[in-house]
mmCIF file of C-alpha atoms in Angstrom:
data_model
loop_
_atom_site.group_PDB
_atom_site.id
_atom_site.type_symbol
_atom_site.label_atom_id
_atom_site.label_comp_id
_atom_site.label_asym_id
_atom_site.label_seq_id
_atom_site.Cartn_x
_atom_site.Cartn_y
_atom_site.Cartn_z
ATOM 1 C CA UNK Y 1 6.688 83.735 -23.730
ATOM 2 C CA UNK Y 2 9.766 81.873 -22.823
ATOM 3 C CA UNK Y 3 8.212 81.289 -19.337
ATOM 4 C CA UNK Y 4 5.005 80.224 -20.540
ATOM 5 C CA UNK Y 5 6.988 77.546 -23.135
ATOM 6 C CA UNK Y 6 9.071 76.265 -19.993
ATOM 7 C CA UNK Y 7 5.885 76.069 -18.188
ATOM 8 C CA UNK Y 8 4.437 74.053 -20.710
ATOM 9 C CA UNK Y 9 7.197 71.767 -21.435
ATOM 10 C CA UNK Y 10 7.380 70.765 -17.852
ATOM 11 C CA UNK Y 11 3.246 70.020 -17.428
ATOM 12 C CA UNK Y 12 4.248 67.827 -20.165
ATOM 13 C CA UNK Y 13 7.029 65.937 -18.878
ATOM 14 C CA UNK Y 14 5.299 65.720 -15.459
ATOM 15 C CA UNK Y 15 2.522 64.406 -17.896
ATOM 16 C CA UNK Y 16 4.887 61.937 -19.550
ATOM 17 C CA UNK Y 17 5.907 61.149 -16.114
ATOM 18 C CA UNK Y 18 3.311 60.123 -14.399
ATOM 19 C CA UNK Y 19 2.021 58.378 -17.732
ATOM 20 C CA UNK Y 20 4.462 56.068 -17.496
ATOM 21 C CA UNK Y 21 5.065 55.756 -13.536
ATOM 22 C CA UNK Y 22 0.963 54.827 -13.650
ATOM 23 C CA UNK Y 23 1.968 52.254 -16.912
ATOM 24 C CA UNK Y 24 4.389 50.977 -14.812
ATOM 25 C CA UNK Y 25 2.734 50.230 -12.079
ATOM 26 C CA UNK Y 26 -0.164 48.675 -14.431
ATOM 27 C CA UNK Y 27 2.561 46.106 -15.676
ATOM 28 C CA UNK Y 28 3.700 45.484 -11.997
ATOM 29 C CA UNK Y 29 0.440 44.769 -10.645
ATOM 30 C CA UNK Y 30 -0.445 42.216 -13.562
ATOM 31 C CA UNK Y 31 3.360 40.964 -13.292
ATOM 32 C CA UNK Y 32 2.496 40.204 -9.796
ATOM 33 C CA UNK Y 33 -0.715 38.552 -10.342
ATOM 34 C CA UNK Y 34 0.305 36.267 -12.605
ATOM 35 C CA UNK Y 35 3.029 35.178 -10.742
ATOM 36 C CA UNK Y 36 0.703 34.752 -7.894
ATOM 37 C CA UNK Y 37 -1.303 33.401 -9.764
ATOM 38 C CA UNK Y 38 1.109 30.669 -11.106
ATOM 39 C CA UNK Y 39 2.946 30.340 -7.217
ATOM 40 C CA UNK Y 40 -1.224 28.706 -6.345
ATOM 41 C CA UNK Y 41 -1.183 26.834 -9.314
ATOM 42 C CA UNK Y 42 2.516 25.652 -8.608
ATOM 43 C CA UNK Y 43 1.323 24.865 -5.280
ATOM 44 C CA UNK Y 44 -1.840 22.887 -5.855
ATOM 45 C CA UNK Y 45 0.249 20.444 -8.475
ATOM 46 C CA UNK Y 46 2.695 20.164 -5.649
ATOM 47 C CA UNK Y 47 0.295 18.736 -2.835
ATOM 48 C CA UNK Y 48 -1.109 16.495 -6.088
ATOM 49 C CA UNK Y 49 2.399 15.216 -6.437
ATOM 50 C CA UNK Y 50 3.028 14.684 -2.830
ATOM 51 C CA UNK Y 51 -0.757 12.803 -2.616
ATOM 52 C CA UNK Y 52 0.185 10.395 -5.813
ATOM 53 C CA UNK Y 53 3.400 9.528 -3.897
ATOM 54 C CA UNK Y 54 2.019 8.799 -0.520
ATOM 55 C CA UNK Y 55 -0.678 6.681 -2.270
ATOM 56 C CA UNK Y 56 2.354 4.897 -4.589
ATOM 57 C CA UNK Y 57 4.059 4.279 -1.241
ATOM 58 C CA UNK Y 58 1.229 2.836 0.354
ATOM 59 C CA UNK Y 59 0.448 0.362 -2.419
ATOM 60 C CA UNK Y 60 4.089 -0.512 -2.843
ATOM 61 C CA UNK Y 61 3.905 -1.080 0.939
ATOM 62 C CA UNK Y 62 0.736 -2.839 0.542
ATOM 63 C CA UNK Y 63 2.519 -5.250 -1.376
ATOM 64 C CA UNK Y 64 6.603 -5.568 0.345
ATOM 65 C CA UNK Y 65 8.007 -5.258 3.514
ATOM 66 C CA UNK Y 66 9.405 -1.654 3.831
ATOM 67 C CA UNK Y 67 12.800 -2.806 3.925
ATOM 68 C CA UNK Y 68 12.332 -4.508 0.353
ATOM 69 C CA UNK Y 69 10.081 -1.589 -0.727
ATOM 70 C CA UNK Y 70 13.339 0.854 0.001
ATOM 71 C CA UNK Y 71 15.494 -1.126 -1.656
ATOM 72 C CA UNK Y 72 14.010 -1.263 -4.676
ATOM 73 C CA UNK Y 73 12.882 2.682 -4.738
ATOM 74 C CA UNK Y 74 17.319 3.340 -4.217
ATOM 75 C CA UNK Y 75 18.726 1.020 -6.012
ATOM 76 C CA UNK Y 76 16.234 -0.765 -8.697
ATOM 77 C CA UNK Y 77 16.746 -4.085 -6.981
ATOM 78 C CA UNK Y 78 16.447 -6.038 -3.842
ATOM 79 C CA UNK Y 79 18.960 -8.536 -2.767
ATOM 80 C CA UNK Y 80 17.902 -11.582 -0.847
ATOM 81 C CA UNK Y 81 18.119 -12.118 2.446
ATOM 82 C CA UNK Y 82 18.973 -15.153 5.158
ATOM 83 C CA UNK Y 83 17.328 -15.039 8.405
ATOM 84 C CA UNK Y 84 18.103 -17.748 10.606
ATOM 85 C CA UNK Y 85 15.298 -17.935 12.903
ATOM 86 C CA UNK Y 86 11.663 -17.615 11.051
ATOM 87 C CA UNK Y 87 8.196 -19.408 11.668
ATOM 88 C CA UNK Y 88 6.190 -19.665 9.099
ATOM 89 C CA UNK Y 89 2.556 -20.702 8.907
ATOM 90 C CA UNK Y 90 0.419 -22.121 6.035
ATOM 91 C CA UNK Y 91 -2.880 -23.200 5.718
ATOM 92 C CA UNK Y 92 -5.589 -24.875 3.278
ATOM 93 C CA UNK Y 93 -8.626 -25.757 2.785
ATOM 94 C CA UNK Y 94 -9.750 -29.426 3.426
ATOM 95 C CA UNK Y 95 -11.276 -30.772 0.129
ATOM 96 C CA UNK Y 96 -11.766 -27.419 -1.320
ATOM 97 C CA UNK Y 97 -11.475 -28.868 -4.719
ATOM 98 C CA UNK Y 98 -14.865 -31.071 -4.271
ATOM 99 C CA UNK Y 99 -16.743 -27.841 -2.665
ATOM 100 C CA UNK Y 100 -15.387 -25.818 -5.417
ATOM 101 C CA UNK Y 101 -17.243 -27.802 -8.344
ATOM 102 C CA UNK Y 102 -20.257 -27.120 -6.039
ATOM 103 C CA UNK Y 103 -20.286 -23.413 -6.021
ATOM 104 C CA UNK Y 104 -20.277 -21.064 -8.684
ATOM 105 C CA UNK Y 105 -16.566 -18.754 -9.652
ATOM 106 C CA UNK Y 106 -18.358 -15.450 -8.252
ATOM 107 C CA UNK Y 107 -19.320 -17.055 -4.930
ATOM 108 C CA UNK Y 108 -15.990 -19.095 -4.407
ATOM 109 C CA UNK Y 109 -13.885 -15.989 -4.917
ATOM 110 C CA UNK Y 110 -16.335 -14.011 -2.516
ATOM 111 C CA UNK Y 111 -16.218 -17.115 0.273
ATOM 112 C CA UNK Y 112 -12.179 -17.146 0.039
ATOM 113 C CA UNK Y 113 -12.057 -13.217 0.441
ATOM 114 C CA UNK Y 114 -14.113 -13.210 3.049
ATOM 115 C CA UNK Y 115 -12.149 -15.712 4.940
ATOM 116 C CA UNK Y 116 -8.377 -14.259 3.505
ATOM 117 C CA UNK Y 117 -9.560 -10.862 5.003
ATOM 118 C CA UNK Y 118 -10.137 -11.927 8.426
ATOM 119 C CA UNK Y 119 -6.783 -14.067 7.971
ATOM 120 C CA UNK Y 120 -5.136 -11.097 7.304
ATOM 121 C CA UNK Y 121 -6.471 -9.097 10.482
ATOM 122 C CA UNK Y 122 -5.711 -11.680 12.738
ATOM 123 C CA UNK Y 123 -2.127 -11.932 11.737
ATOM 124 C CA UNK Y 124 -1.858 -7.883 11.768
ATOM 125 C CA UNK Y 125 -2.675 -8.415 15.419
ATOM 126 C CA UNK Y 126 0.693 -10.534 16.069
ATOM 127 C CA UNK Y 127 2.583 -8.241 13.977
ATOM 128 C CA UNK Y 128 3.018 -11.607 11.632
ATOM 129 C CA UNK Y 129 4.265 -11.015 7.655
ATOM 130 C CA UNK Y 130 2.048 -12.011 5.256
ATOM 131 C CA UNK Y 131 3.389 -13.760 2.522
ATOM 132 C CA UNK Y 132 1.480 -14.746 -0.464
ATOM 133 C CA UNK Y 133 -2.144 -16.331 -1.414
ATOM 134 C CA UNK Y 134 -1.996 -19.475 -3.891
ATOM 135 C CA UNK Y 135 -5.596 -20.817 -4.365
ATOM 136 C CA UNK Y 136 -6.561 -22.066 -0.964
ATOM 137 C CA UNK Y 137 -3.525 -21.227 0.947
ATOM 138 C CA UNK Y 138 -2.284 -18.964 2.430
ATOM 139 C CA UNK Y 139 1.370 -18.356 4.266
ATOM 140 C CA UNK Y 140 2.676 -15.826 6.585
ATOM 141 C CA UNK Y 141 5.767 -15.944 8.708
ATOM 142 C CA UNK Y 142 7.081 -14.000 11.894
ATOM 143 C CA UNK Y 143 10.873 -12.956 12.662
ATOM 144 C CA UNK Y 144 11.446 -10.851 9.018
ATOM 145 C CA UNK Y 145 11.373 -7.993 9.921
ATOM 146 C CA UNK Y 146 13.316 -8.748 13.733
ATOM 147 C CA UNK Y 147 13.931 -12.151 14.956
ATOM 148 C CA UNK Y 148 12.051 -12.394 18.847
ATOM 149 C CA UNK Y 149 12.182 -15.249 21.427
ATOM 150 C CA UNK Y 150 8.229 -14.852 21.256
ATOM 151 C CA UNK Y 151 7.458 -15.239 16.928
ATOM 152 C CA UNK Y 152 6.874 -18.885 17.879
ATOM 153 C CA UNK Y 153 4.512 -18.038 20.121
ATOM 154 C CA UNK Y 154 2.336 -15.615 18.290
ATOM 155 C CA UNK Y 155 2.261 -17.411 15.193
ATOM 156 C CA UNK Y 156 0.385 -20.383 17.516
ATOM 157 C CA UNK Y 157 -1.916 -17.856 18.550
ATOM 158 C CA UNK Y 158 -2.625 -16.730 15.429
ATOM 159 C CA UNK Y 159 -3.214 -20.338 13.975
ATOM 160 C CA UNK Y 160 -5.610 -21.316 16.950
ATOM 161 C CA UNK Y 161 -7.455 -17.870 16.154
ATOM 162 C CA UNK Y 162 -8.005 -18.332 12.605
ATOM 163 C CA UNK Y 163 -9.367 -21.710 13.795
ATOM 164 C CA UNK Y 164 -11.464 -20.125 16.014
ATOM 165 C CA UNK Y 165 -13.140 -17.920 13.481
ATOM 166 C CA UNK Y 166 -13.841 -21.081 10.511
ATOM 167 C CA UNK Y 167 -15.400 -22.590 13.583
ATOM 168 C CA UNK Y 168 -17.483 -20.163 14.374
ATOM 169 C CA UNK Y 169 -18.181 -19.408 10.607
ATOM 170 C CA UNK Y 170 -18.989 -23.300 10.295
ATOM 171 C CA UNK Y 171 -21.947 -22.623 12.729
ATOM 172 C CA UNK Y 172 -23.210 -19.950 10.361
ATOM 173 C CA UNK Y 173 -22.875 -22.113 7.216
ATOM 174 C CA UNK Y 174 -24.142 -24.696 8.684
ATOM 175 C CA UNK Y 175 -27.465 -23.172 10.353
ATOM 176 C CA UNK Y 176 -28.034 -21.699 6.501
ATOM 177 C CA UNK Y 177 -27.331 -25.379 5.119
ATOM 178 C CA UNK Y 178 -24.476 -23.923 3.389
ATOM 179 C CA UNK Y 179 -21.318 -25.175 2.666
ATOM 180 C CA UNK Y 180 -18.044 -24.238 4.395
ATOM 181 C CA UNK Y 181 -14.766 -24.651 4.544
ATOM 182 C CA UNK Y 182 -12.523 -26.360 7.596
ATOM 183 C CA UNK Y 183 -8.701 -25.334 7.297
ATOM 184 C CA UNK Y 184 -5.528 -27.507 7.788
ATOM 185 C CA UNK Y 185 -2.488 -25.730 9.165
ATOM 186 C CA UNK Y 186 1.426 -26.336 9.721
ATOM 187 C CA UNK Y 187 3.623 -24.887 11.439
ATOM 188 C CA UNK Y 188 7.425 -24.814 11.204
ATOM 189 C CA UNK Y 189 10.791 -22.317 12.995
ATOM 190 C CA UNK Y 190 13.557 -22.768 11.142
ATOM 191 C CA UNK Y 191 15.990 -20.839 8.405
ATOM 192 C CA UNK Y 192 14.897 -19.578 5.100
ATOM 193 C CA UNK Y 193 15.668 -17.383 2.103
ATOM 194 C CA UNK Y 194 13.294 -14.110 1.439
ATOM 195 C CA UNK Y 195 13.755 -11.815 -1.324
ATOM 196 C CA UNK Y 196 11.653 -10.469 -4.872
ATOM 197 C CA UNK Y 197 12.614 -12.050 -7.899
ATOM 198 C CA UNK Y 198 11.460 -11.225 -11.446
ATOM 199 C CA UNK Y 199 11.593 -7.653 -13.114
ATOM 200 C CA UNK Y 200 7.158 -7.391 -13.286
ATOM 201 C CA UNK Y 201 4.635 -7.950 -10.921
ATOM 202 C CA UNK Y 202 6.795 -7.783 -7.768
ATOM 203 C CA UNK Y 203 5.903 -10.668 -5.332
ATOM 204 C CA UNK Y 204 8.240 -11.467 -1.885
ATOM 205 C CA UNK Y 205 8.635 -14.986 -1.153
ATOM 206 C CA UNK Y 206 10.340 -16.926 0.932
ATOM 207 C CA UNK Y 207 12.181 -20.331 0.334
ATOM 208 C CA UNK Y 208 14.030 -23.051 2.389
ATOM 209 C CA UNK Y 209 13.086 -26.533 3.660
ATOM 210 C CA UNK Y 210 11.298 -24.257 6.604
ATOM 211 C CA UNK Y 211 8.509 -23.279 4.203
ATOM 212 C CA UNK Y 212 8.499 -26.807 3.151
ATOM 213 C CA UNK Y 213 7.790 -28.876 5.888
ATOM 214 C CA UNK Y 214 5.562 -25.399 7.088
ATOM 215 C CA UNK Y 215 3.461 -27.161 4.077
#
């Protein structure tokens, strides 16, 4: 009888035993899910967070040079900088105020767009800076971002090549008895001041009696 009792006692602990070894290993496997679960989740908000701050990089670079943008991601500000050896370009439209009153506000903003865009791929192709739109005009300037014997140069391209394309867009308008707009354009190397001011809206700009004659 004492045997038997043993006997019995240990089918129950073995019982017991493997009760809770199989409990365990219940609370394991969900432990373990879960967490994988949460490492995906953890992961997926991750590449979201990486995505928003490629895309905030992009549209901070969209708007400032890179060495302005970094400044102002490190330290909160940007100081201004002298460069000694800039040209800068700008351009309007001749008598765009009497061709304005002739067109309605959806089609004038559509007409400038059109023409700012192709502005701004021609300058991309001389590695020129653009600068700012007010209105009609538009400025860019070369030797910002590294001063080079040849800035000059492409900037003169540039301005003949943005002629090029009102000239050819003049045809258009014209065949379509349209109107169209003819550009003026100035061109000055010289010294100037660049930097952001203002705490909203960040806008670089550039100052000196460079930009100034430029206009």
């Amino acid at each position: 009888e004492a045997d038997m009792e043993r006997q019995k006692a240990r089918r129950s602990l073995m019982m017991t035993g493997s009760g809770s070894t199989l409990l365990l290993s219940f609370f394991l496997l969900l432990g373990f899910t879960r967490q994988k679960k949460h490492n995906r989740v953890l992961s997926l908000k991750n590449v979201e967070i990486q995505r928003e701050h490629e895309r905030s990089d992009e549209l901070l670079l969209n708007i400032l040079p890179a060495r302005v943008a970094d400044e102002l991601k490190q330290f909160g500000e940007s100081k201004a900088h002298r460069f000694d050896n800039v040209s800068v370009l700008f351009s309007d439209f001749i008598d765009f105020t009497r061709i304005a009153e002739k067109l309605s506000p959806e089609i004038l903003v559509k007409e400038l767009d059109y023409c700012f865009k192709a502005f701004d791929r021609i300058i991309n192709k001389y590695d020129l800076e653009k600068i700012k739109t007010i209105g009609d005009a538009y400025m860019c300037a070369g030797g910002l971002s590294d001063s080079s014997s040849s800035q000059a140069e492409e900037i003169v391209k540039a301005a003949l090549e943005m002629q090029q394309f009102l000239n050819k867009w003049k045809e258009e308008k014209i065949a379509r008895g349209e109107h169209f707009f003819e550009a003026r354009i100035g061109i000055h190397t010289g010294s100037v001041v660049a930097g952001v001011v203002g705490m909203k809206k960040y806008a670089y700009d550039i100052w000196g009696d460079t930009v100034n004659i430029a206009s």
